[in-house]
mmCIF file of C-alpha atoms in Angstrom:
data_model
loop_
_atom_site.group_PDB
_atom_site.id
_atom_site.type_symbol
_atom_site.label_atom_id
_atom_site.label_comp_id
_atom_site.label_asym_id
_atom_site.label_seq_id
_atom_site.Cartn_x
_atom_site.Cartn_y
_atom_site.Cartn_z
ATOM 1 C CA MET A 1 16.030 -25.496 -4.698
ATOM 2 C CA VAL A 2 14.948 -21.941 -3.871
ATOM 3 C CA ARG A 3 11.179 -21.801 -4.156
ATOM 4 C CA ILE A 4 9.268 -18.712 -5.239
ATOM 5 C CA ARG A 5 6.207 -17.906 -3.135
ATOM 6 C CA VAL A 6 3.448 -16.388 -5.275
ATOM 7 C CA LEU A 7 0.068 -14.991 -4.245
ATOM 8 C CA VAL A 8 -2.614 -14.650 -6.942
ATOM 9 C CA VAL A 9 -5.185 -11.932 -6.163
ATOM 10 C CA ASP A 10 -8.262 -12.011 -8.387
ATOM 11 C CA ASP A 11 -11.970 -11.902 -7.557
ATOM 12 C CA HIS A 12 -12.784 -14.160 -10.530
ATOM 13 C CA ARG A 13 -12.515 -17.443 -8.679
ATOM 14 C CA ILE A 14 -12.211 -19.752 -11.696
ATOM 15 C CA PHE A 15 -9.408 -17.666 -13.210
ATOM 16 C CA ALA A 16 -7.549 -17.386 -9.896
ATOM 17 C CA GLU A 17 -7.768 -21.119 -9.170
ATOM 18 C CA SER A 18 -6.800 -22.066 -12.729
ATOM 19 C CA LEU A 19 -3.782 -19.769 -12.707
ATOM 20 C CA ALA A 20 -2.740 -20.960 -9.253
ATOM 21 C CA ALA A 21 -2.983 -24.604 -10.365
ATOM 22 C CA ALA A 22 -0.888 -23.928 -13.469
ATOM 23 C CA LEU A 23 1.819 -22.151 -11.461
ATOM 24 C CA ALA A 24 1.801 -24.849 -8.771
ATOM 25 C CA ALA A 25 2.861 -27.389 -11.404
ATOM 26 C CA GLU A 26 6.248 -25.651 -11.569
ATOM 27 C CA PRO A 27 8.787 -27.360 -9.265
ATOM 28 C CA ASP A 28 10.147 -24.061 -7.900
ATOM 29 C CA VAL A 29 6.838 -22.267 -7.261
ATOM 30 C CA ASP A 30 4.598 -22.294 -4.175
ATOM 31 C CA VAL A 31 1.310 -20.533 -4.878
ATOM 32 C CA SER A 32 -1.764 -19.379 -2.967
ATOM 33 C CA ALA A 33 -4.845 -17.408 -4.065
ATOM 34 C CA ALA A 34 -6.945 -14.625 -2.544
ATOM 35 C CA GLY A 35 -10.249 -13.315 -3.853
ATOM 36 C CA SER A 36 -10.116 -9.692 -2.656
ATOM 37 C CA GLY A 37 -7.759 -6.917 -1.605
ATOM 38 C CA PRO A 38 -8.485 -7.251 2.133
ATOM 39 C CA ALA A 39 -8.083 -11.036 1.917
ATOM 40 C CA ALA A 40 -4.739 -10.570 0.168
ATOM 41 C CA LEU A 41 -3.509 -8.157 2.827
ATOM 42 C CA ARG A 42 -4.534 -10.560 5.593
ATOM 43 C CA CYS A 43 -2.718 -13.354 3.801
ATOM 44 C CA LEU A 44 0.427 -11.255 3.421
ATOM 45 C CA ASP A 45 0.353 -10.173 7.073
ATOM 46 C CA ARG A 46 -0.150 -13.747 8.279
ATOM 47 C CA ALA A 47 2.664 -15.078 6.095
ATOM 48 C CA ALA A 48 5.040 -12.345 7.272
ATOM 49 C CA ALA A 49 4.214 -13.070 10.926
ATOM 50 C CA GLU A 50 5.004 -16.747 10.331
ATOM 51 C CA GLY A 51 8.288 -15.974 8.590
ATOM 52 C CA ARG A 52 6.990 -17.165 5.193
ATOM 53 C CA LYS A 53 6.806 -13.933 3.224
ATOM 54 C CA PHE A 54 5.515 -13.999 -0.325
ATOM 55 C CA ASP A 55 7.956 -13.046 -3.052
ATOM 56 C CA VAL A 56 5.575 -12.051 -5.846
ATOM 57 C CA LEU A 57 1.994 -10.786 -5.942
ATOM 58 C CA LEU A 58 -0.069 -11.217 -9.118
ATOM 59 C CA VAL A 59 -2.873 -8.661 -8.907
ATOM 60 C CA ASP A 60 -5.947 -8.240 -11.116
ATOM 61 C CA ALA A 61 -5.965 -4.679 -12.471
ATOM 62 C CA ASP A 62 -9.765 -4.612 -12.149
ATOM 63 C CA LEU A 63 -9.895 -6.112 -8.674
ATOM 64 C CA GLY A 64 -13.198 -5.274 -6.992
ATOM 65 C CA GLY A 65 -14.685 -4.059 -10.259
ATOM 66 C CA HIS A 66 -13.121 -0.608 -9.858
ATOM 67 C CA ALA A 67 -11.455 1.098 -12.772
ATOM 68 C CA HIS A 68 -9.091 3.731 -11.416
ATOM 69 C CA VAL A 69 -9.936 7.301 -12.344
ATOM 70 C CA PRO A 70 -7.807 8.239 -15.389
ATOM 71 C CA GLY A 71 -5.044 10.654 -14.508
ATOM 72 C CA ALA A 72 -5.601 10.376 -10.767
ATOM 73 C CA ARG A 73 -2.805 9.391 -8.480
ATOM 74 C CA PRO A 74 -3.792 6.335 -6.429
ATOM 75 C CA ALA A 75 -4.323 7.027 -2.752
ATOM 76 C CA ALA A 76 -2.361 5.011 -0.237
ATOM 77 C CA VAL A 77 -4.230 2.058 1.233
ATOM 78 C CA PRO A 78 -3.387 1.487 4.916
ATOM 79 C CA MET A 79 -2.465 -2.049 5.869
ATOM 80 C CA ALA A 80 -5.233 -1.839 8.472
ATOM 81 C CA VAL A 81 -7.635 -2.511 5.638
ATOM 82 C CA SER A 82 -6.686 -6.146 6.139
ATOM 83 C CA ASP A 83 -8.950 -6.094 9.185
ATOM 84 C CA GLY A 84 -11.936 -5.329 6.960
ATOM 85 C CA GLY A 85 -14.589 -7.787 5.942
ATOM 86 C CA GLU A 86 -14.275 -10.177 3.025
ATOM 87 C CA ASP A 87 -16.574 -7.942 1.023
ATOM 88 C CA GLY A 88 -14.355 -4.887 1.433
ATOM 89 C CA LEU A 89 -13.333 -3.503 -1.942
ATOM 90 C CA VAL A 90 -9.801 -2.434 -2.742
ATOM 91 C CA ASP A 91 -9.011 -1.851 -6.405
ATOM 92 C CA GLY A 92 -5.921 -3.407 -7.940
ATOM 93 C CA ILE A 93 -3.740 -0.313 -8.201
ATOM 94 C CA SER A 94 -4.596 0.847 -4.685
ATOM 95 C CA LEU A 95 -3.668 -2.628 -3.439
ATOM 96 C CA VAL A 96 -0.262 -2.157 -5.056
ATOM 97 C CA VAL A 97 0.216 1.030 -3.023
ATOM 98 C CA GLY A 98 -0.808 -0.657 0.223
ATOM 99 C CA VAL A 99 1.449 -3.659 -0.259
ATOM 100 C CA ARG A 100 4.469 -1.604 -1.306
ATOM 101 C CA SER A 101 3.954 0.594 1.742
ATOM 102 C CA GLY A 102 3.682 -2.297 4.192
ATOM 103 C CA GLN A 103 5.948 -4.920 2.601
ATOM 104 C CA PRO A 104 8.296 -3.225 0.114
ATOM 105 C CA SER A 105 10.244 -6.429 -0.556
ATOM 106 C CA VAL A 106 7.225 -8.014 -2.300
ATOM 107 C CA ARG A 107 7.362 -7.678 -6.094
ATOM 108 C CA ILE A 108 4.023 -6.990 -7.773
ATOM 109 C CA VAL A 109 2.845 -7.828 -11.276
ATOM 110 C CA VAL A 110 -0.513 -6.464 -12.482
ATOM 111 C CA LEU A 111 -2.634 -8.772 -14.651
ATOM 112 C CA ALA A 112 -4.836 -6.899 -17.131
ATOM 113 C CA GLU A 113 -7.659 -7.771 -19.510
ATOM 114 C CA LYS A 114 -6.441 -5.165 -22.000
ATOM 115 C CA ASP A 115 -3.488 -2.896 -22.644
ATOM 116 C CA ASP A 116 -4.008 0.543 -21.133
ATOM 117 C CA PRO A 117 -0.971 2.870 -21.101
ATOM 118 C CA ARG A 118 -2.479 5.254 -18.547
ATOM 119 C CA ARG A 119 -3.362 2.565 -16.039
ATOM 120 C CA ALA A 120 -0.089 0.749 -16.653
ATOM 121 C CA ALA A 121 1.754 3.989 -15.869
ATOM 122 C CA LEU A 122 -0.320 4.388 -12.698
ATOM 123 C CA ALA A 123 0.575 0.834 -11.692
ATOM 124 C CA LEU A 124 4.296 1.523 -12.142
ATOM 125 C CA GLN A 125 4.004 4.792 -10.206
ATOM 126 C CA ALA A 126 2.260 2.859 -7.431
ATOM 127 C CA GLY A 127 5.182 0.447 -7.210
ATOM 128 C CA ALA A 128 4.342 -2.447 -9.532
ATOM 129 C CA SER A 129 7.195 -4.127 -11.376
ATOM 130 C CA GLY A 130 5.189 -5.397 -14.310
ATOM 131 C CA TRP A 131 1.999 -5.215 -16.357
ATOM 132 C CA VAL A 132 1.013 -8.429 -18.144
ATOM 133 C CA ALA A 133 -1.971 -9.470 -20.241
ATOM 134 C CA LYS A 134 -4.168 -12.091 -18.597
ATOM 135 C CA ASP A 135 -4.133 -14.155 -21.773
ATOM 136 C CA CYS A 136 -0.340 -14.331 -22.004
ATOM 137 C CA SER A 137 1.298 -17.760 -22.039
ATOM 138 C CA LEU A 138 2.350 -19.479 -18.829
ATOM 139 C CA SER A 139 5.976 -19.408 -19.975
ATOM 140 C CA ARG A 140 5.765 -15.647 -20.497
ATOM 141 C CA LEU A 141 4.252 -15.135 -17.039
ATOM 142 C CA LEU A 142 6.951 -17.280 -15.433
ATOM 143 C CA THR A 143 9.600 -15.221 -17.234
ATOM 144 C CA VAL A 144 8.070 -12.052 -15.785
ATOM 145 C CA ILE A 145 7.820 -13.535 -12.265
ATOM 146 C CA ARG A 146 11.460 -14.571 -12.277
ATOM 147 C CA GLY A 147 12.481 -11.289 -13.909
ATOM 148 C CA VAL A 148 10.878 -8.988 -11.331
ATOM 149 C CA LEU A 149 12.722 -10.903 -8.614
ATOM 150 C CA ARG A 150 15.908 -9.703 -10.346
ATOM 151 C CA ASP A 151 14.538 -6.131 -10.106
ATOM 152 C CA GLU A 152 13.524 -6.054 -13.769
ATOM 153 C CA THR A 153 10.490 -4.109 -14.980
ATOM 154 C CA HIS A 154 8.276 -5.869 -17.520
ATOM 155 C CA LEU A 155 5.812 -4.242 -19.930
ATOM 156 C CA PRO A 156 4.336 -5.444 -23.226
ATOM 157 C CA PRO A 157 6.414 -3.860 -26.060
ATOM 158 C CA ALA A 158 3.259 -2.306 -27.538
ATOM 159 C CA LEU A 159 2.751 -0.317 -24.316
ATOM 160 C CA LEU A 160 6.238 1.152 -23.939
ATOM 161 C CA THR A 161 5.710 4.338 -25.941
ATOM 162 C CA GLY A 162 2.345 5.093 -24.336
ATOM 163 C CA VAL A 163 3.605 4.409 -20.811
ATOM 164 C CA LEU A 164 6.663 6.629 -21.304
ATOM 165 C CA ARG A 165 4.374 9.408 -22.563
ATOM 166 C CA GLU A 166 2.136 9.051 -19.506
ATOM 167 C CA LEU A 167 5.081 9.033 -17.092
ATOM 168 C CA THR A 168 6.524 12.140 -18.750
ATOM 169 C CA ALA A 169 3.180 13.925 -18.432
ATOM 170 C CA ALA A 170 2.897 12.843 -14.795
ATOM 171 C CA ARG A 171 6.373 14.240 -14.111
ATOM 172 C CA LYS A 172 5.349 17.570 -15.671
ATOM 173 C CA HIS A 173 2.172 17.709 -13.573
ATOM 174 C CA ARG A 174 4.154 16.875 -10.451
ATOM 175 C CA THR A 175 6.652 19.643 -11.161
ATOM 176 C CA GLU A 176 3.851 22.175 -11.638
ATOM 177 C CA SER A 177 2.143 20.982 -8.449
ATOM 178 C CA GLU A 178 5.400 21.267 -6.490
ATOM 179 C CA ARG A 179 5.848 24.841 -7.740
ATOM 180 C CA LEU A 180 2.351 25.783 -6.567
ATOM 181 C CA VAL A 181 2.862 24.190 -3.146
ATOM 182 C CA GLU A 182 6.147 26.075 -2.750
ATOM 183 C CA SER A 183 4.183 29.331 -3.078
ATOM 184 C CA LEU A 184 2.403 28.605 0.224
ATOM 185 C CA THR A 185 3.541 30.047 3.525
ATOM 186 C CA PRO A 186 4.723 27.584 6.222
ATOM 187 C CA ARG A 187 1.399 27.965 8.052
ATOM 188 C CA GLU A 188 -0.568 27.384 4.847
ATOM 189 C CA ARG A 189 1.455 24.209 4.230
ATOM 190 C CA GLU A 190 0.548 23.029 7.716
ATOM 191 C CA VAL A 191 -3.103 23.622 6.918
ATOM 192 C CA LEU A 192 -2.726 21.782 3.609
ATOM 193 C CA ARG A 193 -1.196 18.749 5.346
ATOM 194 C CA CYS A 194 -4.168 18.735 7.716
ATOM 195 C CA MET A 195 -6.494 18.826 4.719
ATOM 196 C CA VAL A 196 -4.627 15.877 3.200
ATOM 197 C CA ALA A 197 -5.156 14.041 6.502
ATOM 198 C CA GLY A 198 -8.901 14.580 6.103
ATOM 199 C CA LEU A 199 -9.358 17.105 8.914
ATOM 200 C CA GLY A 200 -12.217 19.599 8.779
ATOM 201 C CA ARG A 201 -11.964 23.271 9.676
ATOM 202 C CA LYS A 202 -12.774 22.784 13.370
ATOM 203 C CA ALA A 203 -10.281 19.926 13.752
ATOM 204 C CA VAL A 204 -7.564 21.941 12.014
ATOM 205 C CA ALA A 205 -8.264 24.879 14.329
ATOM 206 C CA GLU A 206 -7.925 22.649 17.405
ATOM 207 C CA ARG A 207 -4.738 21.025 16.137
ATOM 208 C CA LEU A 208 -3.007 24.292 15.224
ATOM 209 C CA PHE A 209 -4.452 26.329 18.119
ATOM 210 C CA LEU A 210 -6.119 28.791 15.765
ATOM 211 C CA SER A 211 -9.623 30.169 15.540
ATOM 212 C CA PRO A 212 -11.971 28.569 12.992
ATOM 213 C CA HIS A 213 -12.193 31.937 11.255
ATOM 214 C CA THR A 214 -8.400 32.077 10.852
ATOM 215 C CA VAL A 215 -8.337 28.500 9.543
ATOM 216 C CA ARG A 216 -11.053 29.386 7.048
ATOM 217 C CA THR A 217 -8.920 32.255 5.779
ATOM 218 C CA HIS A 218 -5.866 29.993 5.478
ATOM 219 C CA MET A 219 -7.906 27.381 3.591
ATOM 220 C CA GLN A 220 -9.226 30.014 1.180
ATOM 221 C CA ASN A 221 -5.662 31.250 0.622
ATOM 222 C CA VAL A 222 -4.478 27.673 -0.017
ATOM 223 C CA LEU A 223 -7.203 27.080 -2.613
ATOM 224 C CA GLY A 224 -6.469 30.411 -4.282
ATOM 225 C CA LYS A 225 -2.717 29.885 -4.510
ATOM 226 C CA LEU A 226 -3.132 26.320 -5.786
ATOM 227 C CA GLY A 227 -5.664 27.503 -8.354
ATOM 228 C CA VAL A 228 -8.381 25.024 -7.329
ATOM 229 C CA HIS A 229 -11.958 25.419 -6.131
ATOM 230 C CA SER A 230 -12.430 22.565 -3.650
ATOM 231 C CA THR A 231 -10.699 20.756 -0.818
ATOM 232 C CA LEU A 232 -10.701 17.518 -2.848
ATOM 233 C CA ALA A 233 -8.878 19.208 -5.710
ATOM 234 C CA ALA A 234 -6.367 20.737 -3.286
ATOM 235 C CA VAL A 235 -5.692 17.331 -1.731
ATOM 236 C CA ALA A 236 -5.229 15.709 -5.148
ATOM 237 C CA LEU A 237 -2.743 18.407 -6.159
ATOM 238 C CA ALA A 238 -0.921 18.097 -2.831
ATOM 239 C CA ARG A 239 -0.527 14.347 -3.312
ATOM 240 C CA ARG A 240 0.859 14.882 -6.818
ATOM 241 C CA ALA A 241 3.414 17.225 -5.271
ATOM 242 C CA GLY A 242 4.367 14.610 -2.692
ATOM 243 C CA VAL A 243 2.757 16.370 0.267
ATOM 244 C CA GLY A 244 1.897 13.822 2.945
ATOM 245 C CA PRO A 245 -0.809 14.040 5.608
ATOM 246 C CA ALA A 246 -0.208 15.574 9.005
ATOM 247 C CA ASP A 247 0.962 12.978 11.526
ATOM 248 C CA LEU A 248 -2.118 12.588 13.680
ATOM 249 C CA ALA A 249 -0.993 9.438 15.504
ATOM 250 C CA GLY A 250 2.016 11.081 17.074
ATOM 251 C CA ASP A 251 0.412 14.444 17.571
ATOM 252 C CA VAL A 252 1.423 15.463 21.083
ATOM 253 C CA VAL A 253 1.924 19.197 21.428
ATOM 254 C CA GLU A 254 2.949 21.056 24.537
ATOM 255 C CA ARG A 255 1.058 24.259 25.173
ATOM 256 C CA GLY A 256 1.221 26.433 28.257
ATOM 257 C CA GLY A 257 2.951 23.670 30.292
ATOM 258 C CA GLN A 258 0.231 21.149 29.474
ATOM 259 C CA LEU A 259 0.060 18.385 26.921
ATOM 260 C CA ALA A 260 -2.694 18.926 24.331
#
């Protein structure tokens, strides 16, 4: 018998333990529980290192007590967050991003207290395969778990119209953001990628071998062309357009015969 390895991630201990116990009664399910995002990431990393990868993650949409900002695209959560303390907070949708980035073979189902088309759409955009009500029946949940392993996507029927509307709007916003980013010069795009990476003006100047004054001008031009008034807004728009951060880890540049 092929057994399905499931990890329940919920900071409400009684709910997590009750759900894990119910799933464990199934002959083809092995289940574990984690009470926080960092704990879940540590568990996933440890299981992968031991050759016992989890198949399905059941994640509380309100993990850590954070409701994701409506309309915002979730930021990627580095797997290094698994080194954080037990009290580290990672919200449910951001956890989806981190897991899909580090272990794309894991299927993720988000468990929610209430139907929310916008957050369900965000979860799907982040890489989740399903959105299920916490009060659904065990048989329904098992159907979803087995379905996502066949690459199915599961949503409550009542959410379908709202989720499709949200995804359509997100696609429109992405297209507009891409058009604005395309208006930037190559140098301005470099500066934008540095901004996405969280670099300040001085750090950008050092990386690109420019004066701080020149970088300031480029940043002002970037904000103007993108039609925003702050670095945070520029970064949010860049992420919607699919602009990634500058690669700081592998940043070795040769200048004047020397490595800088």
